[in-house]
């Protein structure tokens, strides 16, 4: 195949007059998965969308504005897609956006993978779009000794071509200029030659398309879809007046081409795409003759995904992440804890000793006791996310998916379920969103439903509070590890059950691309940490603060009209020290409050699993957001000792509850009642309340049952 | 082909005229009586008679005095007949291996005679052949098609997939390959979306695939193809036919 201009004017390349734009410029970023679209998007818009080194990070369309462009415009980041023959939900998003006809399509490619990544460009050209080609990862290509003659490429293609290094922002200025250039003078006709036989067939089909199916742009694309027998397009065109003919003609051409070449049409067309790309690359790409195929990545992989060593190494890596979270996080946690305690004391000293001003109680018990208790765990959260960032950014995540695929498969999960599940360790919501990369609806639902069993970042504060309260230091990290392990094991079992009952069906195919290892940049890691802290602190300062105040009010009011202790004291039935009197009064306050009454009403239900009313109120709060459990325990205890206790919450818990209750509590909190936001996202992503409620009800029931087993067995043993 | 209800029934010579006009219009953008007469090797007067009949059937219209165009109805009818002509010609020439001239002649007579239903069946048969090209190859390679008197298992026939199955010759798939080996893809026989995905990822016939390693227990497979590292399960790999690298 050579790159020559089509001689005779054909409908496919008829010049089109684009009407002047009334609306703002729309620029879409399209490309294969993991080629760096989001990195480019972030560099162009200053956004901080999630970037990671595996395929399928972005699953939603994201819009932003680029201040650098000449014209005010909207920039759209899209999920990665190998071609425009979409299958999975997230790829369909990309397809829909491109078909909607943005003014400029920036086709982002990985310069080291051009022969595959440029195929999408060919399809975008067929769509009649107005492209800018972005040769990203230019650094890696250069390191491999490859050079591209960009000017020659521009000449051959007829639209701007720019080399960039997305994550470092190199070449972004040139990309901006190229987008401006493309917006000003859109391509009039694409110089696309796919071979005489195919071009002629496409032209013939395009001519037969009834006018409504023959957009000025993209006739070639519609014709191609008809030719390969794409069902959606065929149905759409056939429904139009005169569309039957075009469909029949396409079928005829298909038959003809298949008979002539002896190969099936999908293979034939795809081969022509690759052929065009080959021809193009031959003229613009220069590579050293002898490329060292054993790259660094392969040398690392020889160890990391070693048949025998791979899985143990994976277990070790995960253990290291949790160890880091727990052990290293304890130091800064201590500092913050001390700081917050001092803040509480400082605040309470603004009032005279023994004052029962509601404002003081609100500030000291409700806000500092509640939100402060949550903020304390920021370092642990950050370390957990540091660990996850390391897994994501290096490219290890995809290897881990490879290593665990067999296990996952045994339990009816798909290899691609792995990454959403691991994402769930951070937070269930992005995890559930990430299931969009699963093509099969059953796999997707299964993964979604069991995902809350991956202990999320919001539950980490609970573990950080409870584990040290009930376990000796040497046991703490292993306990945390076991807790996560328990969640995973249960998720697998549940997935298997679901796939054997409600979601029965064949296994969906599994094909996954493994990216090369990349060194995470300090900048990107720091940015991720910053974003994470912001999210965490914002949540603490808004949702959790609001709920804390609500819970504080519910735990404080209404006050009892008079205290029994006082009556008993007056009758002389009791003789108590003043502090004890104070403590008794506080306890009566709690019992009389709304939360106390509610907790008491529900307590019989939870008594078999060892929870008292305090835990029950905290549990109710935890449904709103998991961290609230910690906040509410803080409030209850802060109120209970009248704001004068110096013991840490952990010590108080250890005093009031047995380790058995502690374990039962952890089991219940791990499994039961995913938070409200999770339920809402499940509802949205599964498209029905049925699944969301099944998730809520099912997990709560299982959590309760297992906690019951733990508690009752434990009582027998002890 | 759909048997649309408004298919025009006109006599076969008239259909030939339509076909000719269509081709002329395709080529030059217009057709004149002179050109039609030339192309069909008849007198201009004969053409005029035919054109009048076609105009009555609202199949052609006179754009200017001697410039003749097809109405949309006419264009449809012409395309239908032309499509039949091309398909039948190819059938006789490429599948049944008749000489081109003879094939075209056969097509000319048959194109008018076939009912829509029969045509539709033939198209379907073609589609089947397209989807399963090894059948055509097998047919053409087979001594039976070449007219051999003794249809036996010649050396050529043993390369045919169906014979291979019958004779227990095992075709190699990617799942039969050992780690460290390189093979060449011969056919991607996977079904549904997987097939397109594999094609999009560059796993095309004649590309080299290196099997680098497998997971513990032999699954999944880790392969390299067109510079990419791909993981796929053994069950998927068994739908990819390969041959050893020469
Ligand atoms: N060496 C190098 N790495 C890059 C470059 N651009 C992006 N990366 C890295 O490549 C990986 C993928 O980047 P993303 O921006 O998430 O890619 P994407 O195309 O949005 O990926 P999906 O959303 O999964 O389709 C990240 O680890 C980036 O840091 C580049 O120019 N050079
Ligand atoms: Mg992305």
mmCIF file with all atom_site columns, C-alpha atoms and ligand atoms in Angstrom, chain A residues 34 36-39 50-52 56-59 77-80, ligand 2:
data_model
loop_
_atom_site.group_PDB
_atom_site.id
_atom_site.type_symbol
_atom_site.label_atom_id
_atom_site.label_alt_id
_atom_site.label_comp_id
_atom_site.label_asym_id
_atom_site.label_entity_id
_atom_site.label_seq_id
_atom_site.pdbx_PDB_ins_code
_atom_site.Cartn_x
_atom_site.Cartn_y
_atom_site.Cartn_z
_atom_site.occupancy
_atom_site.B_iso_or_equiv
_atom_site.pdbx_formal_charge
_atom_site.auth_seq_id
_atom_site.auth_comp_id
_atom_site.auth_asym_id
_atom_site.auth_atom_id
_atom_site.pdbx_PDB_model_num
ATOM   1  C  CA  . UNK A 1 34 ? -2.782  3.368  28.760 1.00 0.00 ? 34 UNK A CA  1
ATOM   2  C  CA  . UNK A 1 36 ? -1.271  8.614  28.348 1.00 0.00 ? 36 UNK A CA  1
ATOM   3  C  CA  . UNK A 1 37 ? -4.509  10.405 27.436 1.00 0.00 ? 37 UNK A CA  1
ATOM   4  C  CA  . UNK A 1 38 ? -5.270  11.425 30.975 1.00 0.00 ? 38 UNK A CA  1
ATOM   5  C  CA  . UNK A 1 39 ? -1.699  12.606 31.517 1.00 0.00 ? 39 UNK A CA  1
ATOM   6  C  CA  . UNK A 1 50 ? -6.474  9.712  38.031 1.00 0.00 ? 50 UNK A CA  1
ATOM   7  C  CA  . UNK A 1 51 ? -3.469  8.406  36.115 1.00 0.00 ? 51 UNK A CA  1
ATOM   8  C  CA  . UNK A 1 52 ? -1.993  4.958  36.535 1.00 0.00 ? 52 UNK A CA  1
ATOM   9  C  CA  . UNK A 1 56 ? -8.586  0.936  31.803 1.00 0.00 ? 56 UNK A CA  1
ATOM   10 C  CA  . UNK A 1 57 ? -7.949  3.657  34.375 1.00 0.00 ? 57 UNK A CA  1
ATOM   11 C  CA  . UNK A 1 58 ? -10.381 6.169  32.925 1.00 0.00 ? 58 UNK A CA  1
ATOM   12 C  CA  . UNK A 1 59 ? -13.876 4.731  32.624 1.00 0.00 ? 59 UNK A CA  1
ATOM   13 C  CA  . UNK A 1 77 ? -10.837 12.914 28.271 1.00 0.00 ? 77 UNK A CA  1
ATOM   14 C  CA  . UNK A 1 78 ? -12.150 9.541  27.179 1.00 0.00 ? 78 UNK A CA  1
ATOM   15 C  CA  . UNK A 1 79 ? -11.662 5.930  28.225 1.00 0.00 ? 79 UNK A CA  1
ATOM   16 C  CA  . UNK A 1 80 ? -9.094  4.057  26.179 1.00 0.00 ? 80 UNK A CA  1
HETATM 17 MG MG1 . LIG C 2 .  ? -7.095  7.773  31.345 1.00 0.00 ? 2  LIG C MG1 1
#
